[in-house]
Coordinates of C-alpha atoms in Angstrom, one line a residue:
Chain A
M12 CA 0.0 0.0 0.0
P13 CA 1.5 3.4 -1.0
I14 CA 2.0 6.1 1.6
D15 CA -0.8 8.7 1.6
L16 CA 1.3 11.9 1.8
I17 CA -1.8 14.1 1.5
G18 CA -3.5 12.4 4.3
I19 CA -0.5 12.6 6.5
S20 CA 0.1 16.3 5.8
L21 CA -3.6 17.0 6.4
L22 CA -3.5 15.2 9.8
L23 CA -0.1 16.4 11.1
G24 CA 0.0 19.8 9.3
G25 CA -3.6 20.6 10.1
F26 CA -2.9 19.8 13.7
L27 CA 0.2 21.9 13.9
V28 CA -1.3 24.9 12.1
L29 CA -4.4 24.9 14.3
M30 CA -2.4 24.5 17.4
L31 CA -0.1 27.4 16.6
L32 CA -3.1 29.5 15.8
R33 CA -4.1 29.1 19.5
V34 CA -6.9 26.6 19.0
P35 CA -7.0 24.6 22.2
I36 CA -4.9 21.5 21.6
A37 CA -7.7 19.0 22.2
F38 CA -9.8 20.7 19.5
A39 CA -6.8 21.0 17.1
L40 CA -6.5 17.3 17.4
G41 CA -10.2 16.7 16.9
L42 CA -10.6 19.0 13.8
S43 CA -7.4 17.8 12.0
S44 CA -8.7 14.2 12.6
L45 CA -12.1 15.1 11.3
A46 CA -10.6 16.7 8.2
T47 CA -8.5 13.6 7.6
V48 CA -11.5 11.2 8.2
L49 CA -13.5 13.1 5.5
Y50 CA -10.5 13.1 3.1
L51 CA -10.0 9.4 3.5
H52 CA -13.8 8.8 3.1
L53 CA -14.0 7.0 6.4
P54 CA -17.4 7.2 8.1
P55 CA -17.3 10.5 10.1
L56 CA -19.3 9.0 12.9
M57 CA -16.2 7.2 13.9
V58 CA -14.9 10.5 15.3
A59 CA -17.6 10.5 18.0
Q60 CA -17.3 6.7 18.5
R61 CA -13.5 6.7 19.0
M62 CA -13.9 9.6 21.4
V63 CA -16.2 7.6 23.6
N64 CA -14.0 4.5 23.2
G65 CA -11.0 6.5 24.3
L66 CA -12.7 7.1 27.7
N67 CA -14.2 3.6 27.9
S68 CA -11.2 2.2 29.7
F69 CA -11.0 0.8 33.2
T70 CA -7.3 1.7 33.2
F71 CA -8.0 5.4 32.6
L72 CA -10.5 5.4 35.4
A73 CA -7.5 5.3 37.8
V74 CA -6.6 8.9 36.7
P75 CA -9.6 10.7 38.3
F76 CA -9.1 8.7 41.4
F77 CA -5.4 9.5 41.7
I78 CA -6.1 13.2 41.1
L79 CA -8.8 13.0 43.8
V80 CA -6.4 11.4 46.3
G81 CA -3.8 14.1 45.6
N82 CA -6.4 16.9 46.0
V83 CA -8.0 15.5 49.2
M84 CA -4.6 15.0 50.8
T85 CA -3.4 18.5 49.8
E86 CA -6.6 20.1 51.1
G87 CA -6.2 18.0 54.3
G88 CA -2.8 19.5 54.9
I89 CA -0.6 16.6 54.1
S90 CA 2.2 18.8 52.6
D91 CA 2.8 20.5 56.0
K92 CA 3.2 17.2 57.7
L93 CA 5.5 15.8 55.0
V94 CA 7.7 18.9 55.1
K95 CA 8.0 18.4 58.9
L96 CA 8.8 14.7 58.5
A97 CA 11.5 15.5 55.8
D98 CA 13.0 18.1 58.2
V99 CA 13.2 15.5 61.0
L100 CA 14.8 13.0 58.6
V101 CA 17.4 15.2 56.8
G102 CA 17.2 18.6 58.5
R103 CA 20.5 18.2 60.4
M104 CA 22.4 18.0 57.2
R105 CA 24.1 21.1 55.8
G106 CA 21.6 22.8 53.6
G107 CA 19.0 21.0 55.6
L108 CA 15.9 22.9 54.3
A109 CA 17.0 22.2 50.7
Q110 CA 17.6 18.5 51.4
G111 CA 14.3 18.4 53.2
N112 CA 12.7 19.9 50.2
V113 CA 13.9 17.0 48.0
V114 CA 12.8 14.4 50.5
A115 CA 9.4 16.0 51.0
S116 CA 8.9 15.8 47.3
T117 CA 9.9 12.1 47.3
L118 CA 7.2 11.5 49.9
F119 CA 4.6 13.7 48.2
G120 CA 5.3 11.8 45.0
G121 CA 4.2 8.6 46.6
I122 CA 0.7 10.2 47.2
S123 CA 0.3 12.4 44.2
G124 CA 1.3 12.0 40.6
S125 CA 1.4 15.7 39.9
S126 CA 4.6 17.6 39.8
V127 CA 2.7 20.9 39.6
A128 CA 0.6 20.1 42.7
D129 CA 3.9 19.3 44.5
V130 CA 5.4 22.7 43.6
A131 CA 2.2 24.5 44.5
S132 CA 1.7 22.8 47.9
I133 CA 5.2 21.8 49.2
G134 CA 6.7 24.9 47.5
S135 CA 4.2 27.3 49.2
F136 CA 5.7 26.1 52.5
L137 CA 9.3 25.6 51.6
I138 CA 10.1 28.4 49.2
P139 CA 9.2 31.2 51.7
A140 CA 10.9 29.2 54.5
M141 CA 14.1 28.8 52.5
V142 CA 14.1 32.5 51.6
R143 CA 13.7 33.4 55.3
A144 CA 16.7 31.2 56.0
R145 CA 18.7 33.3 53.5
Y146 CA 18.7 30.9 50.6
P147 CA 18.6 32.8 47.3
A148 CA 15.0 32.8 45.9
G149 CA 16.1 31.4 42.6
Y150 CA 17.9 28.5 44.2
S151 CA 14.9 27.8 46.4
V152 CA 12.7 27.6 43.3
A153 CA 15.2 25.4 41.5
V154 CA 15.3 22.8 44.3
T155 CA 11.5 22.8 44.6
V156 CA 10.8 22.5 40.9
T157 CA 13.4 19.9 40.0
S158 CA 12.6 17.7 43.0
S159 CA 8.9 17.8 42.1
V160 CA 9.7 15.8 39.0
Q161 CA 9.9 12.8 41.3
G162 CA 6.1 13.2 41.5
V163 CA 5.7 11.9 37.9
M164 CA 8.2 9.1 38.4
I165 CA 7.2 7.7 41.7
P166 CA 3.8 6.0 41.7
P167 CA 1.0 6.9 41.5
S168 CA 1.6 8.7 38.2
Q169 CA -1.1 9.8 35.8
N170 CA 1.4 10.2 33.1
M171 CA 2.4 6.6 33.3
I172 CA -1.3 5.7 32.9
F173 CA -1.4 7.9 29.8
Y174 CA 1.6 6.0 28.5
A175 CA 0.1 2.7 29.3
L176 CA -3.1 3.7 27.4
A177 CA -1.2 5.2 24.4
A178 CA 1.0 2.1 24.2
G179 CA -2.1 0.0 23.7
G180 CA -2.6 -1.4 27.2
L181 CA 0.5 -2.1 29.2
P182 CA 0.1 -3.3 32.8
I183 CA 0.0 -0.2 35.1
S184 CA 1.3 -2.2 38.0
T185 CA 4.5 -3.1 36.2
L186 CA 5.0 0.5 35.0
F187 CA 4.5 1.8 38.5
L188 CA 7.0 -0.6 40.0
A189 CA 9.5 0.3 37.2
G190 CA 9.3 4.0 38.2
Y191 CA 10.5 3.6 41.8
I192 CA 14.2 3.2 41.3
P193 CA 14.6 5.8 38.6
G194 CA 12.5 8.2 40.7
L195 CA 14.6 7.7 43.8
L196 CA 17.7 7.9 41.8
L197 CA 16.6 11.3 40.6
G198 CA 15.9 12.4 44.2
L199 CA 19.3 11.1 45.2
S200 CA 21.2 13.0 42.4
L201 CA 19.4 16.2 43.4
M202 CA 20.5 15.7 47.0
V203 CA 24.1 15.4 45.8
I204 CA 23.8 18.7 44.0
V205 CA 22.2 20.3 47.1
Y206 CA 25.0 18.9 49.2
I207 CA 27.7 20.3 47.0
M208 CA 26.0 23.7 46.9
A209 CA 25.5 23.7 50.6
R210 CA 29.2 23.0 51.2
R211 CA 30.2 25.7 48.7
H212 CA 27.8 28.4 49.9
N213 CA 27.8 27.4 53.5
H214 CA 24.0 26.9 53.7
P215 CA 22.5 26.7 57.2
M216 CA 21.4 23.5 58.9
G217 CA 17.7 22.9 59.6
G218 CA 15.8 22.4 62.9
R219 CA 16.6 20.1 65.7
Y220 CA 14.0 17.8 67.1
T221 CA 13.8 15.8 70.3
F222 CA 13.0 12.1 70.1
T223 CA 9.4 12.5 71.3
E224 CA 8.8 15.3 68.8
S225 CA 10.3 13.2 66.0
I226 CA 8.0 10.2 66.8
K227 CA 5.0 12.5 66.8
V228 CA 5.9 14.0 63.5
L229 CA 6.5 10.5 62.0
A230 CA 3.2 9.2 63.3
D231 CA 1.3 12.2 62.0
A232 CA 2.7 12.0 58.5
G233 CA 2.7 8.2 58.6
I234 CA -1.1 7.9 58.7
G235 CA -1.2 9.9 55.5
L236 CA 1.6 8.1 53.9
F237 CA -0.2 4.8 54.5
T238 CA -1.9 5.7 51.2
I239 CA 1.3 4.5 49.5
V240 CA 0.9 1.1 51.1
I241 CA -2.7 0.9 49.9
I242 CA -1.8 1.8 46.3
I243 CA 1.3 -0.3 45.9
G244 CA 0.5 -3.0 48.5
G245 CA -2.9 -3.6 46.9
I246 CA -1.4 -4.0 43.5
L247 CA 1.5 -6.2 44.6
T248 CA -0.5 -8.6 46.6
G249 CA -3.1 -8.8 43.8
I250 CA -5.8 -7.7 46.2
F251 CA -6.8 -4.9 43.9
T252 CA -6.2 -3.8 40.4
A253 CA -4.5 -0.4 40.0
T254 CA -7.8 1.3 39.4
E255 CA -9.5 -0.3 42.4
S256 CA -6.5 0.6 44.6
A257 CA -6.9 4.2 43.5
G258 CA -10.6 4.1 44.4
V259 CA -9.9 2.6 47.8
A260 CA -7.1 5.2 48.3
V261 CA -9.7 8.0 47.7
V262 CA -11.9 6.7 50.5
Y263 CA -8.9 6.2 52.8
A264 CA -7.7 9.8 52.1
L265 CA -11.1 11.1 52.9
L266 CA -11.4 9.1 56.1
V267 CA -7.9 10.2 57.3
T268 CA -8.5 13.9 56.6
V269 CA -12.0 13.9 58.1
F270 CA -11.5 11.8 61.2
W271 CA -7.7 11.9 62.0
Y272 CA -6.5 15.3 60.7
R273 CA -9.9 16.8 61.2
S274 CA -9.0 19.4 58.6
L275 CA -11.6 19.1 55.9
S276 CA -14.2 21.8 55.8
W277 CA -17.2 21.9 53.4
K278 CA -15.5 24.7 51.6
A279 CA -12.5 22.5 51.1
V280 CA -14.7 19.7 49.7
G281 CA -16.1 22.2 47.2
R282 CA -12.6 23.2 46.2
I283 CA -11.6 19.5 45.8
F284 CA -14.5 18.8 43.5
S285 CA -13.9 22.0 41.5
T286 CA -10.1 21.5 41.0
T287 CA -10.7 17.9 40.1
L288 CA -13.3 18.8 37.5
T289 CA -11.0 21.5 36.1
T290 CA -8.1 19.1 35.7
L291 CA -10.2 16.3 34.3
A292 CA -12.0 18.5 31.8
M293 CA -8.6 19.2 30.2
V294 CA -7.4 15.6 30.5
T295 CA -10.5 13.9 29.2
A296 CA -10.7 16.3 26.2
I297 CA -7.3 15.3 25.2
I298 CA -7.7 11.6 25.9
M299 CA -10.8 11.6 23.7
T300 CA -9.5 13.5 20.7
S301 CA -6.1 12.0 20.8
S302 CA -7.7 8.6 20.6
V303 CA -9.1 9.5 17.2
F304 CA -5.8 11.1 16.2
G305 CA -3.8 8.1 17.2
F306 CA -6.0 5.8 15.3
L307 CA -5.5 7.9 12.1
L308 CA -1.7 8.0 12.7
S309 CA -1.5 4.2 12.6
Y310 CA -4.1 4.0 9.8
L311 CA -1.9 6.2 7.7
R312 CA 1.1 4.2 8.8
V313 CA 3.0 7.2 10.1
P314 CA 5.0 5.2 12.6
A315 CA 6.3 2.9 9.9
V316 CA 7.3 5.8 7.7
L317 CA 9.2 7.4 10.5
A318 CA 10.8 4.2 11.5
D319 CA 12.0 3.7 8.0
A320 CA 13.5 7.2 7.9
M321 CA 15.2 6.7 11.3
F322 CA 16.6 3.2 10.3
S323 CA 18.0 4.6 7.1
I324 CA 20.4 6.5 9.3
S325 CA 21.2 3.8 11.8
R326 CA 19.7 0.8 13.6
D327 CA 22.0 1.1 16.5
P328 CA 19.9 1.1 19.7
I329 CA 22.3 3.6 21.3
F330 CA 21.9 6.0 18.5
V331 CA 18.1 5.5 18.2
L332 CA 17.6 6.1 21.9
M333 CA 19.8 9.2 21.9
A334 CA 17.9 10.7 18.9
V335 CA 14.6 9.9 20.5
N336 CA 15.7 11.5 23.8
V337 CA 17.0 14.7 22.1
F338 CA 13.7 14.9 20.2
L339 CA 11.7 14.5 23.4
L340 CA 13.8 17.0 25.3
V341 CA 13.2 19.7 22.7
L342 CA 9.5 19.0 22.4
G343 CA 9.2 18.8 26.2
M344 CA 10.4 22.4 26.4
L345 CA 7.6 23.5 24.1
M346 CA 4.6 21.4 25.0
D347 CA 2.7 19.8 27.8
M348 CA 3.9 16.5 29.1
G349 CA 0.6 14.5 29.1
I350 CA -0.3 15.6 25.6
L351 CA 3.2 14.6 24.3
I352 CA 2.9 11.2 25.9
L353 CA -0.5 10.6 24.3
L354 CA 0.6 11.8 20.9
L355 CA 4.1 10.5 20.6
T356 CA 3.9 7.1 22.2
P357 CA 2.1 5.5 19.3
I358 CA 4.8 6.9 17.0
L359 CA 7.9 6.3 18.9
L360 CA 7.2 3.0 20.7
P361 CA 7.1 0.9 17.5
I362 CA 10.5 2.5 16.5
V363 CA 12.3 1.7 19.7
T364 CA 10.8 -1.8 20.2
Q365 CA 12.2 -2.7 16.8
V366 CA 15.7 -2.1 18.1
G367 CA 15.0 -4.2 21.2
V368 CA 13.9 -1.7 23.8
D369 CA 11.4 -3.0 26.4
P370 CA 8.1 -1.0 26.3
I371 CA 8.1 -0.7 30.1
H372 CA 11.7 0.7 30.0
F373 CA 10.8 3.1 27.2
G374 CA 7.8 4.4 29.3
I375 CA 10.1 5.3 32.2
I376 CA 12.6 7.0 29.8
M377 CA 9.8 9.0 28.2
V378 CA 8.2 10.1 31.5
L379 CA 11.5 11.1 33.0
N380 CA 12.6 12.9 29.9
L381 CA 9.3 14.9 29.6
G382 CA 9.5 15.5 33.3
I383 CA 12.6 17.5 32.8
G384 CA 10.5 19.6 30.4
L385 CA 8.3 20.6 33.3
C386 CA 11.3 22.6 34.7
T387 CA 12.4 24.3 31.5
P388 CA 11.4 27.7 30.1
P389 CA 9.4 28.9 28.3
V390 CA 6.4 26.7 29.2
G391 CA 7.6 24.3 31.9
T392 CA 4.4 24.3 34.1
S393 CA 6.2 23.4 37.3
L394 CA 8.8 26.1 36.8
L395 CA 6.1 28.7 36.0
V396 CA 4.2 27.8 39.2
G397 CA 7.4 27.7 41.3
A398 CA 8.5 31.1 40.0
G399 CA 5.0 32.4 40.7
V400 CA 5.1 31.1 44.3
A401 CA 8.5 32.9 44.9
R402 CA 7.4 36.0 42.9
I403 CA 10.6 36.0 40.8
S404 CA 11.1 36.0 37.0
L405 CA 11.6 32.9 35.0
E406 CA 15.2 34.1 34.1
E407 CA 16.1 34.4 37.8
A408 CA 14.8 30.9 38.5
T409 CA 16.5 29.4 35.4
K410 CA 19.9 30.8 36.4
S411 CA 20.0 28.6 39.5
L412 CA 18.7 25.6 37.6
W413 CA 21.8 24.7 35.6
P414 CA 23.4 22.3 38.1
F415 CA 20.1 20.6 38.5
Y416 CA 19.5 20.2 34.8
I417 CA 22.9 18.5 34.5
A418 CA 22.0 16.1 37.3
M419 CA 18.6 15.3 35.7
V420 CA 20.2 14.7 32.2
V421 CA 22.8 12.4 33.8
V422 CA 20.0 10.4 35.5
L423 CA 18.1 10.3 32.2
L424 CA 21.2 8.9 30.5
L425 CA 21.6 6.3 33.2
V426 CA 18.0 5.3 33.0
T427 CA 18.1 5.2 29.2
Y428 CA 21.2 3.0 28.9
I429 CA 20.9 0.8 32.0
P430 CA 17.5 -0.9 31.5
A431 CA 18.0 -2.8 34.8
L432 CA 17.3 0.4 36.7
S433 CA 13.7 0.2 35.4
L434 CA 13.2 -3.5 34.9
T435 CA 14.8 -5.1 38.0
L436 CA 12.0 -4.3 40.4
P437 CA 9.1 -5.5 38.3
A438 CA 11.1 -8.7 37.5
L439 CA 11.7 -9.3 41.2
V440 CA 8.1 -9.1 42.0
R441 CA 7.0 -11.3 39.2
Chain B
M6 CA -26.4 45.5 28.4
A7 CA -29.3 43.6 29.9
W8 CA -29.5 40.8 27.3
R9 CA -25.8 40.0 28.0
K10 CA -26.5 39.7 31.7
R11 CA -29.4 37.5 31.1
L12 CA -27.5 35.3 28.6
A13 CA -24.6 35.0 31.0
A14 CA -26.9 34.1 33.9
G15 CA -28.8 31.5 31.8
V16 CA -25.7 29.8 30.3
D17 CA -23.9 29.8 33.6
G18 CA -27.0 28.3 35.3
I19 CA -27.0 25.5 32.8
N20 CA -23.3 24.9 33.4
L21 CA -23.8 24.9 37.1
V22 CA -26.4 22.1 36.8
A23 CA -23.9 20.2 34.6
T24 CA -21.2 20.8 37.2
Y25 CA -23.3 19.3 40.0
I26 CA -24.1 16.4 37.8
C27 CA -20.3 15.9 37.3
H28 CA -19.6 16.1 41.0
A29 CA -22.4 13.5 41.6
L30 CA -21.0 11.2 38.9
L31 CA -17.5 11.4 40.5
V32 CA -19.1 10.2 43.8
V33 CA -20.9 7.4 42.0
I34 CA -17.9 6.3 40.1
T35 CA -15.8 6.1 43.3
S36 CA -18.5 4.4 45.3
V37 CA -19.2 1.8 42.6
T38 CA -15.4 1.0 42.3
V39 CA -15.0 0.6 46.1
L40 CA -18.2 -1.4 46.3
Q41 CA -16.8 -3.7 43.7
V42 CA -13.8 -4.5 46.0
F43 CA -16.0 -4.8 49.0
L44 CA -18.4 -7.2 47.3
R45 CA -15.5 -9.3 46.1
Y46 CA -13.5 -9.6 49.3
V47 CA -16.0 -9.1 52.1
M48 CA -19.1 -10.5 50.6
N49 CA -17.3 -13.0 48.4
R50 CA -19.6 -12.0 45.5
P51 CA -17.6 -10.8 42.5
T52 CA -19.5 -8.5 40.3
S53 CA -19.3 -8.0 36.5
W54 CA -21.7 -5.0 36.2
S55 CA -19.7 -2.7 38.4
E56 CA -16.9 -1.9 36.0
E57 CA -19.4 -1.2 33.3
I58 CA -21.4 1.2 35.5
A59 CA -18.3 3.0 36.6
L60 CA -17.1 3.5 33.0
F61 CA -20.6 4.6 32.1
G62 CA -20.3 7.3 34.7
L63 CA -16.8 8.2 33.5
I64 CA -18.0 8.7 29.9
W65 CA -20.9 10.9 31.0
F66 CA -18.6 12.8 33.3
G67 CA -15.9 13.2 30.6
L68 CA -18.1 14.7 27.9
L69 CA -19.9 17.0 30.2
A70 CA -16.6 18.2 31.8
V71 CA -15.2 18.9 28.4
A72 CA -18.2 21.1 27.6
I73 CA -18.1 22.9 30.9
G74 CA -14.3 23.5 30.3
V75 CA -15.2 25.5 27.2
R76 CA -17.1 28.1 29.2
R77 CA -14.4 28.1 31.9
H78 CA -11.6 28.4 29.4
E79 CA -9.8 25.4 30.7
H80 CA -8.6 23.7 27.5
V81 CA -4.9 24.3 27.1
A82 CA -3.7 26.1 24.0
I83 CA -0.4 27.3 22.8
T84 CA -0.5 31.1 22.9
F85 CA 3.0 31.9 21.7
L86 CA 2.1 33.3 18.3
R87 CA -1.0 34.9 19.5
D88 CA 1.0 36.8 22.2
K89 CA 3.6 37.9 19.6
A90 CA 1.0 39.1 17.1
P91 CA -0.6 42.5 17.1
P92 CA -3.5 42.8 19.6
V93 CA -6.1 42.9 16.8
I94 CA -4.9 39.6 15.3
G95 CA -4.5 38.2 18.8
T96 CA -8.1 38.9 19.6
A97 CA -9.2 37.6 16.2
L98 CA -7.4 34.3 17.0
D99 CA -9.2 34.2 20.4
Y100 CA -12.5 34.3 18.5
F101 CA -11.3 31.9 15.9
A102 CA -10.6 29.4 18.6
Q103 CA -14.2 29.6 19.8
V104 CA -15.4 29.1 16.3
T105 CA -13.3 25.9 15.9
I106 CA -14.7 24.7 19.3
I107 CA -18.3 25.3 18.1
I108 CA -17.6 23.4 14.8
F109 CA -16.1 20.4 16.6
M110 CA -18.7 20.2 19.3
F111 CA -21.4 20.3 16.6
V112 CA -19.7 17.4 14.9
V113 CA -19.6 15.5 18.1
M114 CA -23.3 16.2 18.7
F115 CA -24.4 15.4 15.2
Y116 CA -22.6 12.1 14.9
G117 CA -23.3 11.3 18.5
H118 CA -27.0 11.3 17.5
D119 CA -26.1 8.8 14.7
L120 CA -24.4 6.6 17.2
I121 CA -27.5 6.5 19.3
T122 CA -29.6 5.5 16.3
L123 CA -27.0 2.9 15.3
A124 CA -26.8 1.3 18.8
G125 CA -30.6 0.6 18.5
V126 CA -31.7 -2.0 20.9
Q127 CA -28.2 -3.4 21.8
V128 CA -27.5 -3.8 25.5
L129 CA -24.3 -3.7 27.4
P130 CA -23.1 -7.3 28.2
A131 CA -22.8 -7.3 32.0
S132 CA -25.3 -4.7 33.3
G133 CA -27.9 -5.1 30.6
W134 CA -28.2 -1.4 30.3
P135 CA -29.1 -0.1 26.8
K136 CA -26.0 0.7 24.8
W137 CA -27.3 3.9 23.4
W138 CA -27.1 5.5 26.9
L139 CA -23.4 5.5 26.4
Y140 CA -23.8 7.9 23.5
V141 CA -26.3 10.3 25.0
P142 CA -23.5 12.4 26.6
T143 CA -22.0 13.0 23.1
V144 CA -25.2 14.8 22.2
L145 CA -25.6 16.6 25.6
G146 CA -21.9 17.4 25.9
G147 CA -21.6 18.4 22.2
G148 CA -24.7 20.6 22.6
L149 CA -23.5 22.3 25.8
G150 CA -20.0 22.8 24.4
M151 CA -21.5 24.5 21.3
L152 CA -23.8 26.7 23.5
N153 CA -20.8 27.7 25.6
G154 CA -18.7 28.5 22.5
F155 CA -21.5 30.8 21.2
A156 CA -21.9 32.3 24.7
N157 CA -18.2 33.1 24.9
I158 CA -18.4 34.9 21.6
L159 CA -21.6 36.8 22.3
L160 CA -20.3 37.8 25.8
A161 CA -16.9 38.7 24.3
D162 CA -15.4 36.4 26.9
V163 CA -12.6 34.8 25.0
R164 CA -9.8 34.7 27.6
V165 CA -6.7 32.7 27.1
P166 CA -6.9 29.5 29.1
G167 CA -5.4 28.8 32.5
H168 CA -2.5 31.2 32.6
D169 CA -3.4 33.2 35.7
V170 CA -4.5 30.4 38.0
P171 CA -1.6 27.9 38.4
E172 CA -3.6 25.1 40.2
L173 CA -5.7 24.8 37.1
N174 CA -2.9 22.9 35.4
D175 CA -2.2 20.2 37.9
A176 CA -2.6 17.3 35.7
H177 CA 1.1 16.4 35.6

């Protein structure tokens, strides 16, 4: 079958033009798909049908639940408790507040899959606290923003669910497990940078706690952190599916905030519903229209065409992965992470699997890579929120980010070229 | 102008109802999923209908939420060129975006109706609910999205999405 260049240009070109003309991305996807469907003489009702099918997935159902868990816990004041716990754990190190910032994000990442929520909640405690302790504002933002990327790596992670969906149904539980070691490695590498900077600039140490205080802080945060056990324990023991564990975690989060923390007002409930709806409106729109778009991409055999082009240069896995990583880093600077995962997975996955990359491994590479894009100007959402919390310009924040960018790219290279980092944990459990 | 006020009040009223329906659906979806676990482990009575009902709620929720998102300007867009362009062109693009939303929402509504007809008397395998119920929200959501697009244009309310309120973008 010959390649339909007109169809491909209509689909991809139409999408790009509409998107650049400020048409909301979900609708740019939908309209370019519609035009292509008409051009190909496919029945137009398949647009609506594919949209419904895109949502008709028990796997995707976990996304609203995980967003709810994060929102309930944040409204219930979990961030404050995690910040305290992190301070107890690493506060005595030099640059204690900065180290605590990284650790608090590691813990928060186990409850929420949202890097932006991490910056908005942990950051609103720690950025002002760090500035009060005489850390430069730009540096405070840099630590907060880069450590928040652990949120997308450490389960639960909405973005991994998007990947699983776009890859045509990979097991969420395996992807989640695969994310732990790379996520922790990222946190560790940031702590190394923070340590070096603390030595060099003689950053202060954090608070001192008595033993009883420490136990109290640990217990207080521990009750909230038990959510992690529900999510992962449930999946590991086979008691729940990922989606069910997410649903149970919602109920647990509600019980903890209402009866233990006693911090959930009716007003807060309203806010939880409202922010959840807002996030989901955006997410479902893109899930639905990208489902039509993705179908047309494979119908027009775009992945095969691109794979041929790529393999005409080289079939060396090291080269292919490097090229894909550079491509993703560049796009990650310009576009939203979730959208890129949904759009690019169907195109890139067939290419990398042909050179022997495991789909689970590639998911981790992709999520980490695009996670870096959350911290880069001009549109890195976490960076924008972090700079907003600190009330500083993007330029000022970006200046302090360089050492952290280097650490993140090093971790990305390690994760890319050492598959065992991602695949060992899932293999052990199986 | 009085007619604008009335239009805004009317449209926002409809969206408020849709918003409450979405909130309720979220509660239903969560409850059904947790109930599914409870029935399987505690009552030892595994269910097959529960997943279908939860997904049913999700589809209704999703299409209504997308439509509500049009009125609330929640759908992310790339505004780089628009911000660089002269203000007149920028504003023109803001209106153009609403027009594309209206067109697409019309298509969803129109063909959603065809899907309902096509589903006929089919039923969902586990719950036995009529299949065409799955496609009703395409008509409702498409219709509401169109209405919201028109309202945005008539009310000259064509803001750029999400920029000023950071917590709006917490999907990452």
